[in-house]
Amino acid sequence: MGMDGGRERLVVIGGDAAGMAAASQARRMKGPDALEIVAFERGDYTSYSACGIPYWVGGEVSGPKELIARTPEEHRARDIDLRMRTEVVEIDVAGQRVRARDVDLGAESWTSYDKLVIATGARPIRPDMPGVDAPGVHGVQTLGDGRALIDTLEGTRGRRAVVVGAGYIGVEMAEALINRGYEVTVVDRGAEPMSTLDPDMGRLVHQAMTGLGVTMVTGTEVTRMLTGDDGRVRGVATADSEYPADVVVLGIGVRPETGLARAAGLPLGAHQGLLTDRSMRVRGHENIWAGGDCVEVLDLVSGQERYIALGTHANKHGQVIGTNAGGGYATFPGVVGTAVSKVCDLEIARTGLREKDARRSGLQFVTATIESTSRAGYYPGASPMTVKMLAERRTGRLLGVQIVGREGAGKRVDIAAVALTAGLTVEQMTALDLGYAPPFSPVWDPVLVAARKATKAVRDS
Amino acid sequence: MGMDGGRERLVVIGGDAAGMAAASQARRMKGPDALEIVAFERGDYTSYSACGIPYWVGGEVSGPKELIARTPEEHRARDIDLRMRTEVVEIDVAGQRVRARDVDLGAESWTSYDKLVIATGARPIRPDMPGVDAPGVHGVQTLGDGRALIDTLEGTRGRRAVVVGAGYIGVEMAEALINRGYEVTVVDRGAEPMSTLDPDMGRLVHQAMTGLGVTMVTGTEVTRMLTGDDGRVRGVATADSEYPADVVVLGIGVRPETGLARAAGLPLGAHQGLLTDRSMRVRGHENIWAGGDCVEVLDLVSGQERYIALGTHANKHGQVIGTNAGGGYATFPGVVGTAVSKVCDLEIARTGLREKDARRSGLQFVTATIESTSRAGYYPGASPMTVKMLAERRTGRLLGVQIVGREGAGKRVDIAAVALTAGLTVEQMTALDLGYAPPFSPVWDPVLVAARKATKAVRDS
């Protein structure tokens, strides 16, 4: 029941990718006469690409404006009642209303809803250690974080940087700092960087990053920040050693921001993300949807829920939610776990399950690792590429692919992403009709070479 | 029945990709004690990449050696009795033997077989017109052709070139000649270049090639070669006009080389290619296989046979044939018609059916064409890309994709190639978990954007 007569009210919590994609799509489905849309955002920006922050810091992107897909004004022009710097502090599920607080003035008020979208995003993991709040220690999750880091970099004109964490954000920040002329040290507690890869593939990243001049310190936990007399950070300490730094970047990843949902009694999963059905509706709740970095997603390969904070998923969720909240029908079937990244000219990609994911899912598997090239070996610019493939024992179903290489390596993972979605076996993959011409691929694409080797391994399993 | 006791004899006709891949794989399956392998090649080279010839001519590849994957000596070292410059001139199917002629000496002899592989390849379409045999008119199908063309280019030091035909070979040769410093004119009888694309996408190629400085003459047939007093070519004539040239390259494509098979009574299809079953066995013949540029292949999208001369298919055929001829089991299920090419920095790709293919197959369809970018719009080097998608009316099954763009456009077609193989609908494609990071893709990959638009078109159909 809406506020006035037949008009329903859709309330959206969170003004970034998932929330505003949902709002925009709902508006496309239903005009303002049929649907009122109110969106709350506690920060200063809407619909921005957090994934682009490393490139802004690195100087490839000139300013934060370029990372903003749509401004508050643009949303308002589409009849979305967007309330900036307004934080929702309570969801009253039984009463179908939310309590919002003006961030600057502190004033609070209740807003009722017919339909609710929760898109509260993620919050950075900020390790609880001495000195972590010292000036010069930076996270990189929000545009504000990016601005603050750039101010530090430009203000201090240091030359040494430590990045804590060697996952996607960590390696991308390593590149950004290299581009800024810094000597970069990356410290990670894992035995190899990029724990989203198997360690044997992570080792290739390790070697390549060392080759790029990055000091890699792995298997080592940062225990505290070192600070100077002025209180500013001057390095990081591990159990064994100290690493001087003029700036420290925390690239440890994020957790779902679901305190609000938890307090409201909404269902959370093992990773503390909201649990939804295929239409992105919060389980057990007819009129509440959730999407983006605050939800868990179904992994189509393992059949289990995972937590993946990624803009491309958030946009898809928003699209699906907006369609459904607008009275249409759409689903988000799940993910296969594709991710791609680069550090300078090194490209890193993965999709599906790692060895430990497969084991954890009760899947027995074989692996095949091959080296090939991005183009025909004789064609200029052909660069080496390592492809690792996991296939289920006996059935031969593809379970995962990891690729480390140079130009042309990263997006090749899409071949495997589609194959995983379709449930192809590695033997079926050997016959895939992939694009071939000498500037684009060897006559056997690296993915096909891996599929052939994996097929052999399956036969022997 | 083999020549000596239990040893079988496998005879291979043709020493290029399909034939020698079959021979090599059969040898891997069975040692020389169990299987004798005799291969006949009428030319001077084995296992070479004809697809690489344009890059040799263009100077990206320094010599023909780099295009040879395996030399006759390397094949012989693997116990393959390879007879170079020896042409098979007759297949006696009933008698299980082939008659071969020494190309230089003319001597002929019969060789019996237990199993036969026909890999006679293709021959260039050489239009029957006045002057086509004049010095300075070149095909580019064989390494010998490449050598002859390079000799002409280096010997004459001309500055104007005409390429007849604007298909894959034509546009690749245009690039090669640009790289050699030539003023290039491409003449094609089609309304737009790249008739393997729909005309609306071909138009984009037309514009881009004009932008590269190529003079495009379309909708026009070359009627004869113009020759000088010395007999050398000096241009081409069309019905309306004349185009001066110091060298003319014929890039009109190829036909299956199946005269031998036809004379032996083996089954040919509508395109004059040999017809095989899924194990690449010639239909109706237990012990004869055929593969590579002399066969027709099943198009998995239309369900009809097509003719596609492409090294990547030839290699797969050879692999399958060798496995089967060696006593194992493998199949080549068919193709979806993927092809990728480039001319300078323009990338051109297609897979599946064009509009006219779909109509010819009795399929009703909708189309969607979108423009997007190769990377996040804000990321340096993001280049525009046009994606056209065909989907079956009502069912929404993907039927085909065509892409024209710059860096990153070509291999994106692989996403669609796998989706076609798996029979995905365009709506299923909208949820594909493709690799996303700003240097690799916008948050919605161009293929996803096209799938979304096509989904809408299907709903309205």
PDB file of C-alpha atoms in Angstrom, chain A residues 211-425:
ATOM      1  CA  GLY A 211      60.493  -8.925 -12.339  1.00  0.00           C
ATOM      2  CA  LEU A 212      58.546  -5.658 -12.362  1.00  0.00           C
ATOM      3  CA  GLY A 213      60.702  -4.439  -9.509  1.00  0.00           C
ATOM      4  CA  VAL A 214      58.194  -5.022  -6.714  1.00  0.00           C
ATOM      5  CA  THR A 215      59.608  -6.383  -3.459  1.00  0.00           C
ATOM      6  CA  MET A 216      57.356  -9.324  -2.611  1.00  0.00           C
ATOM      7  CA  VAL A 217      57.163 -10.392   1.029  1.00  0.00           C
ATOM      8  CA  THR A 218      54.898 -13.436   1.281  1.00  0.00           C
ATOM      9  CA  GLY A 219      53.984 -15.871   4.027  1.00  0.00           C
ATOM     10  CA  THR A 220      54.280 -12.928   6.402  1.00  0.00           C
ATOM     11  CA  GLU A 221      51.691 -11.032   8.397  1.00  0.00           C
ATOM     12  CA  VAL A 222      51.925  -7.310   9.093  1.00  0.00           C
ATOM     13  CA  THR A 223      51.623  -6.961  12.871  1.00  0.00           C
ATOM     14  CA  ARG A 224      51.657  -3.193  13.286  1.00  0.00           C
ATOM     15  CA  MET A 225      52.235   0.114  11.595  1.00  0.00           C
ATOM     16  CA  LEU A 226      55.407   1.981  12.466  1.00  0.00           C
ATOM     17  CA  THR A 227      54.856   5.663  13.142  1.00  0.00           C
ATOM     18  CA  GLY A 228      57.209   8.578  13.476  1.00  0.00           C
ATOM     19  CA  ASP A 229      57.334  11.326  16.084  1.00  0.00           C
ATOM     20  CA  ASP A 230      54.792  13.274  14.060  1.00  0.00           C
ATOM     21  CA  GLY A 231      52.385  10.344  14.287  1.00  0.00           C
ATOM     22  CA  ARG A 232      52.612   9.676  10.555  1.00  0.00           C
ATOM     23  CA  VAL A 233      53.209   6.177   9.270  1.00  0.00           C
ATOM     24  CA  ARG A 234      56.836   5.415   8.475  1.00  0.00           C
ATOM     25  CA  GLY A 235      56.609   1.717   7.718  1.00  0.00           C
ATOM     26  CA  VAL A 236      55.121  -1.628   8.644  1.00  0.00           C
ATOM     27  CA  ALA A 237      56.397  -4.279  11.012  1.00  0.00           C
ATOM     28  CA  THR A 238      56.097  -8.040  10.675  1.00  0.00           C
ATOM     29  CA  ALA A 239      57.110 -10.640  13.247  1.00  0.00           C
ATOM     30  CA  ASP A 240      60.628 -10.726  11.803  1.00  0.00           C
ATOM     31  CA  SER A 241      61.297  -7.482  10.094  1.00  0.00           C
ATOM     32  CA  GLU A 242      60.408  -3.898   9.349  1.00  0.00           C
ATOM     33  CA  TYR A 243      59.660  -2.316   5.976  1.00  0.00           C
ATOM     34  CA  PRO A 244      60.002   1.464   5.736  1.00  0.00           C
ATOM     35  CA  ALA A 245      57.288   3.320   3.872  1.00  0.00           C
ATOM     36  CA  ASP A 246      56.144   6.864   3.236  1.00  0.00           C
ATOM     37  CA  VAL A 247      52.665   5.557   2.527  1.00  0.00           C
ATOM     38  CA  VAL A 248      50.862   2.301   3.326  1.00  0.00           C
ATOM     39  CA  VAL A 249      47.914   1.049   1.317  1.00  0.00           C
ATOM     40  CA  LEU A 250      45.557  -1.523   2.769  1.00  0.00           C
ATOM     41  CA  GLY A 251      44.397  -3.882   0.056  1.00  0.00           C
ATOM     42  CA  ILE A 252      42.979  -6.622   2.205  1.00  0.00           C
ATOM     43  CA  GLY A 253      39.528  -6.818   0.699  1.00  0.00           C
ATOM     44  CA  VAL A 254      36.044  -6.155   1.946  1.00  0.00           C
ATOM     45  CA  ARG A 255      33.215  -7.687   3.948  1.00  0.00           C
ATOM     46  CA  PRO A 256      29.504  -7.339   3.290  1.00  0.00           C
ATOM     47  CA  GLU A 257      28.003  -4.288   5.023  1.00  0.00           C
ATOM     48  CA  THR A 258      25.064  -6.096   6.594  1.00  0.00           C
ATOM     49  CA  GLY A 259      24.802  -4.777  10.149  1.00  0.00           C
ATOM     50  CA  LEU A 260      21.499  -3.134   9.274  1.00  0.00           C
ATOM     51  CA  ALA A 261      20.117  -6.311   7.732  1.00  0.00           C
ATOM     52  CA  ARG A 262      21.313  -8.419  10.634  1.00  0.00           C
ATOM     53  CA  ALA A 263      19.645  -6.088  13.144  1.00  0.00           C
ATOM     54  CA  ALA A 264      16.435  -6.376  11.131  1.00  0.00           C
ATOM     55  CA  GLY A 265      16.543 -10.154  11.375  1.00  0.00           C
ATOM     56  CA  LEU A 266      17.129 -10.751   7.679  1.00  0.00           C
ATOM     57  CA  PRO A 267      18.863 -13.990   6.666  1.00  0.00           C
ATOM     58  CA  LEU A 268      22.654 -13.895   6.363  1.00  0.00           C
ATOM     59  CA  GLY A 269      24.917 -16.640   5.070  1.00  0.00           C
ATOM     60  CA  ALA A 270      28.209 -18.087   6.198  1.00  0.00           C
ATOM     61  CA  HIS A 271      30.077 -15.104   4.751  1.00  0.00           C
ATOM     62  CA  GLN A 272      27.747 -12.619   6.497  1.00  0.00           C
ATOM     63  CA  GLY A 273      26.178 -11.617   3.208  1.00  0.00           C
ATOM     64  CA  LEU A 274      22.438 -11.421   2.669  1.00  0.00           C
ATOM     65  CA  LEU A 275      20.865 -14.535   1.204  1.00  0.00           C
ATOM     66  CA  THR A 276      18.570 -14.094  -1.770  1.00  0.00           C
ATOM     67  CA  ASP A 277      16.625 -16.271  -4.151  1.00  0.00           C
ATOM     68  CA  ARG A 278      17.132 -16.296  -7.915  1.00  0.00           C
ATOM     69  CA  SER A 279      15.063 -13.158  -8.366  1.00  0.00           C
ATOM     70  CA  MET A 280      17.384 -11.413  -5.852  1.00  0.00           C
ATOM     71  CA  ARG A 281      14.594 -11.314  -3.295  1.00  0.00           C
ATOM     72  CA  VAL A 282      15.775 -11.682   0.289  1.00  0.00           C
ATOM     73  CA  ARG A 283      14.855 -15.220   1.303  1.00  0.00           C
ATOM     74  CA  GLY A 284      11.531 -15.377   3.038  1.00  0.00           C
ATOM     75  CA  HIS A 285      10.618 -11.780   2.234  1.00  0.00           C
ATOM     76  CA  GLU A 286       8.143 -11.046  -0.550  1.00  0.00           C
ATOM     77  CA  ASN A 287       8.909  -7.361  -0.911  1.00  0.00           C
ATOM     78  CA  ILE A 288      12.585  -6.995  -0.044  1.00  0.00           C
ATOM     79  CA  TRP A 289      15.369  -7.432  -2.574  1.00  0.00           C
ATOM     80  CA  ALA A 290      19.110  -7.201  -2.052  1.00  0.00           C
ATOM     81  CA  GLY A 291      22.064  -7.015  -4.409  1.00  0.00           C
ATOM     82  CA  GLY A 292      25.634  -5.908  -4.943  1.00  0.00           C
ATOM     83  CA  ASP A 293      28.448  -6.193  -2.438  1.00  0.00           C
ATOM     84  CA  CYS A 294      26.119  -6.951   0.510  1.00  0.00           C
ATOM     85  CA  VAL A 295      24.824 -10.299  -0.778  1.00  0.00           C
ATOM     86  CA  GLU A 296      26.174 -13.784  -1.225  1.00  0.00           C
ATOM     87  CA  VAL A 297      25.876 -15.338  -4.658  1.00  0.00           C
ATOM     88  CA  LEU A 298      25.340 -18.887  -5.802  1.00  0.00           C
ATOM     89  CA  ASP A 299      28.433 -20.463  -7.297  1.00  0.00           C
ATOM     90  CA  LEU A 300      27.091 -22.481 -10.222  1.00  0.00           C
ATOM     91  CA  VAL A 301      30.088 -24.793 -10.245  1.00  0.00           C
ATOM     92  CA  SER A 302      30.223 -25.795  -6.579  1.00  0.00           C
ATOM     93  CA  GLY A 303      26.519 -25.289  -5.862  1.00  0.00           C
ATOM     94  CA  GLN A 304      27.459 -23.296  -2.758  1.00  0.00           C
ATOM     95  CA  GLU A 305      27.120 -19.644  -1.780  1.00  0.00           C
ATOM     96  CA  ARG A 306      30.165 -17.392  -2.111  1.00  0.00           C
ATOM     97  CA  TYR A 307      30.956 -13.797  -1.380  1.00  0.00           C
ATOM     98  CA  ILE A 308      32.303 -11.788  -4.316  1.00  0.00           C
ATOM     99  CA  ALA A 309      32.381  -7.999  -4.297  1.00  0.00           C
ATOM    100  CA  LEU A 310      32.518  -6.991  -7.952  1.00  0.00           C
ATOM    101  CA  GLY A 311      30.943  -4.136  -9.848  1.00  0.00           C
ATOM    102  CA  THR A 312      29.817  -6.238 -12.754  1.00  0.00           C
ATOM    103  CA  HIS A 313      27.720  -8.450 -10.453  1.00  0.00           C
ATOM    104  CA  ALA A 314      26.318  -5.412  -8.640  1.00  0.00           C
ATOM    105  CA  ASN A 315      25.131  -3.946 -11.930  1.00  0.00           C
ATOM    106  CA  LYS A 316      23.499  -7.214 -12.970  1.00  0.00           C
ATOM    107  CA  HIS A 317      21.819  -7.553  -9.580  1.00  0.00           C
ATOM    108  CA  GLY A 318      20.472  -4.036  -9.841  1.00  0.00           C
ATOM    109  CA  GLN A 319      19.117  -4.703 -13.305  1.00  0.00           C
ATOM    110  CA  VAL A 320      17.342  -7.872 -12.126  1.00  0.00           C
ATOM    111  CA  ILE A 321      15.989  -6.238  -8.950  1.00  0.00           C
ATOM    112  CA  GLY A 322      14.705  -3.216 -10.802  1.00  0.00           C
ATOM    113  CA  THR A 323      12.931  -5.391 -13.345  1.00  0.00           C
ATOM    114  CA  ASN A 324      11.252  -7.469 -10.624  1.00  0.00           C
ATOM    115  CA  ALA A 325      10.469  -4.532  -8.333  1.00  0.00           C
ATOM    116  CA  GLY A 326       9.017  -2.809 -11.384  1.00  0.00           C
ATOM    117  CA  GLY A 327       6.604  -5.668 -11.955  1.00  0.00           C
ATOM    118  CA  GLY A 328       8.582  -7.578 -14.596  1.00  0.00           C
ATOM    119  CA  TYR A 329      10.504 -10.822 -14.349  1.00  0.00           C
ATOM    120  CA  ALA A 330      14.228 -11.454 -14.396  1.00  0.00           C
ATOM    121  CA  THR A 331      16.667 -13.695 -12.561  1.00  0.00           C
ATOM    122  CA  PHE A 332      20.322 -13.750 -11.637  1.00  0.00           C
ATOM    123  CA  PRO A 333      21.196 -17.439 -11.948  1.00  0.00           C
ATOM    124  CA  GLY A 334      24.551 -17.166 -10.163  1.00  0.00           C
ATOM    125  CA  VAL A 335      28.224 -16.801 -10.919  1.00  0.00           C
ATOM    126  CA  VAL A 336      31.086 -19.002 -11.984  1.00  0.00           C
ATOM    127  CA  GLY A 337      33.648 -16.864 -10.199  1.00  0.00           C
ATOM    128  CA  THR A 338      35.347 -15.044 -13.043  1.00  0.00           C
ATOM    129  CA  ALA A 339      37.887 -12.365 -12.208  1.00  0.00           C
ATOM    130  CA  VAL A 340      40.564 -10.644 -14.214  1.00  0.00           C
ATOM    131  CA  SER A 341      43.254  -8.208 -13.222  1.00  0.00           C
ATOM    132  CA  LYS A 342      46.513  -6.777 -14.379  1.00  0.00           C
ATOM    133  CA  VAL A 343      49.654  -5.384 -12.887  1.00  0.00           C
ATOM    134  CA  CYS A 344      51.609  -3.455 -15.510  1.00  0.00           C
ATOM    135  CA  ASP A 345      51.728  -5.808 -18.495  1.00  0.00           C
ATOM    136  CA  LEU A 346      51.009  -8.934 -16.459  1.00  0.00           C
ATOM    137  CA  GLU A 347      47.466 -10.257 -16.868  1.00  0.00           C
ATOM    138  CA  ILE A 348      45.889 -12.562 -14.300  1.00  0.00           C
ATOM    139  CA  ALA A 349      42.557 -14.313 -14.685  1.00  0.00           C
ATOM    140  CA  ARG A 350      40.551 -17.080 -13.103  1.00  0.00           C
ATOM    141  CA  THR A 351      37.121 -18.623 -13.274  1.00  0.00           C
ATOM    142  CA  GLY A 352      35.448 -21.549 -11.539  1.00  0.00           C
ATOM    143  CA  LEU A 353      37.031 -23.492  -8.729  1.00  0.00           C
ATOM    144  CA  ARG A 354      40.553 -23.625  -7.390  1.00  0.00           C
ATOM    145  CA  GLU A 355      41.875 -26.969  -6.186  1.00  0.00           C
ATOM    146  CA  LYS A 356      40.887 -26.195  -2.621  1.00  0.00           C
ATOM    147  CA  ASP A 357      37.397 -25.069  -3.649  1.00  0.00           C
ATOM    148  CA  ALA A 358      36.864 -28.320  -5.504  1.00  0.00           C
ATOM    149  CA  ARG A 359      38.053 -30.376  -2.546  1.00  0.00           C
ATOM    150  CA  ARG A 360      35.843 -28.388  -0.198  1.00  0.00           C
ATOM    151  CA  SER A 361      32.884 -29.086  -2.506  1.00  0.00           C
ATOM    152  CA  GLY A 362      33.485 -32.822  -2.503  1.00  0.00           C
ATOM    153  CA  LEU A 363      34.563 -32.821  -6.119  1.00  0.00           C
ATOM    154  CA  GLN A 364      37.399 -35.034  -7.277  1.00  0.00           C
ATOM    155  CA  PHE A 365      39.384 -33.573 -10.121  1.00  0.00           C
ATOM    156  CA  VAL A 366      42.363 -33.695 -12.419  1.00  0.00           C
ATOM    157  CA  THR A 367      44.490 -30.736 -13.413  1.00  0.00           C
ATOM    158  CA  ALA A 368      46.394 -29.819 -16.549  1.00  0.00           C
ATOM    159  CA  THR A 369      48.780 -26.910 -16.912  1.00  0.00           C
ATOM    160  CA  ILE A 370      50.174 -25.822 -20.269  1.00  0.00           C
ATOM    161  CA  GLU A 371      52.275 -23.050 -21.690  1.00  0.00           C
ATOM    162  CA  SER A 372      51.409 -21.472 -24.969  1.00  0.00           C
ATOM    163  CA  THR A 373      51.408 -18.071 -26.608  1.00  0.00           C
ATOM    164  CA  SER A 374      48.869 -15.311 -27.130  1.00  0.00           C
ATOM    165  CA  ARG A 375      49.397 -15.270 -30.899  1.00  0.00           C
ATOM    166  CA  ALA A 376      50.916 -17.598 -33.465  1.00  0.00           C
ATOM    167  CA  GLY A 377      54.465 -18.196 -32.256  1.00  0.00           C
ATOM    168  CA  TYR A 378      55.904 -16.547 -35.357  1.00  0.00           C
ATOM    169  CA  TYR A 379      53.744 -13.428 -35.122  1.00  0.00           C
ATOM    170  CA  PRO A 380      55.288 -10.304 -33.548  1.00  0.00           C
ATOM    171  CA  GLY A 381      54.147  -9.657 -29.996  1.00  0.00           C
ATOM    172  CA  ALA A 382      53.290 -13.282 -29.251  1.00  0.00           C
ATOM    173  CA  SER A 383      53.718 -13.525 -25.499  1.00  0.00           C
ATOM    174  CA  PRO A 384      53.851 -16.573 -23.251  1.00  0.00           C
ATOM    175  CA  MET A 385      50.777 -17.625 -21.324  1.00  0.00           C
ATOM    176  CA  THR A 386      50.220 -20.336 -18.729  1.00  0.00           C
ATOM    177  CA  VAL A 387      46.796 -21.955 -18.553  1.00  0.00           C
ATOM    178  CA  LYS A 388      45.767 -24.277 -15.740  1.00  0.00           C
ATOM    179  CA  MET A 389      42.573 -26.274 -16.069  1.00  0.00           C
ATOM    180  CA  LEU A 390      40.638 -28.320 -13.516  1.00  0.00           C
ATOM    181  CA  ALA A 391      38.198 -30.990 -14.668  1.00  0.00           C
ATOM    182  CA  GLU A 392      36.015 -33.323 -12.677  1.00  0.00           C
ATOM    183  CA  ARG A 393      37.356 -36.836 -12.432  1.00  0.00           C
ATOM    184  CA  ARG A 394      35.497 -39.342 -14.644  1.00  0.00           C
ATOM    185  CA  THR A 395      32.793 -36.965 -15.954  1.00  0.00           C
ATOM    186  CA  GLY A 396      35.383 -34.567 -17.367  1.00  0.00           C
ATOM    187  CA  ARG A 397      33.205 -31.564 -16.588  1.00  0.00           C
ATOM    188  CA  LEU A 398      35.201 -28.336 -16.568  1.00  0.00           C
ATOM    189  CA  LEU A 399      35.629 -27.051 -13.019  1.00  0.00           C
ATOM    190  CA  GLY A 400      37.958 -24.094 -13.366  1.00  0.00           C
ATOM    191  CA  VAL A 401      40.594 -22.238 -15.353  1.00  0.00           C
ATOM    192  CA  GLN A 402      43.401 -19.941 -14.280  1.00  0.00           C
ATOM    193  CA  ILE A 403      45.519 -17.930 -16.701  1.00  0.00           C
ATOM    194  CA  VAL A 404      48.670 -15.907 -16.126  1.00  0.00           C
ATOM    195  CA  GLY A 405      50.334 -14.158 -19.031  1.00  0.00           C
ATOM    196  CA  ARG A 406      50.733 -10.897 -20.858  1.00  0.00           C
ATOM    197  CA  GLU A 407      48.570  -9.136 -23.415  1.00  0.00           C
ATOM    198  CA  GLY A 408      45.695 -11.336 -24.546  1.00  0.00           C
ATOM    199  CA  ALA A 409      45.782 -13.621 -21.504  1.00  0.00           C
ATOM    200  CA  GLY A 410      43.160 -12.017 -19.287  1.00  0.00           C
ATOM    201  CA  LYS A 411      39.991 -12.006 -21.361  1.00  0.00           C
ATOM    202  CA  ARG A 412      40.681 -15.508 -22.682  1.00  0.00           C
ATOM    203  CA  VAL A 413      39.179 -16.657 -19.408  1.00  0.00           C
ATOM    204  CA  ASP A 414      35.768 -15.737 -20.833  1.00  0.00           C
ATOM    205  CA  ILE A 415      35.907 -18.850 -23.002  1.00  0.00           C
ATOM    206  CA  ALA A 416      36.049 -20.934 -19.841  1.00  0.00           C
ATOM    207  CA  ALA A 417      33.436 -18.797 -18.078  1.00  0.00           C
ATOM    208  CA  VAL A 418      30.899 -19.583 -20.793  1.00  0.00           C
ATOM    209  CA  ALA A 419      31.923 -23.238 -20.887  1.00  0.00           C
ATOM    210  CA  LEU A 420      31.439 -23.481 -17.111  1.00  0.00           C
ATOM    211  CA  THR A 421      28.034 -21.848 -17.379  1.00  0.00           C
ATOM    212  CA  ALA A 422      27.039 -24.351 -20.027  1.00  0.00           C
ATOM    213  CA  GLY A 423      28.478 -27.325 -18.136  1.00  0.00           C
ATOM    214  CA  LEU A 424      30.791 -28.401 -20.961  1.00  0.00           C
ATOM    215  CA  THR A 425      33.314 -31.159 -20.488  1.00  0.00           C
TER     216      THR A 425
END
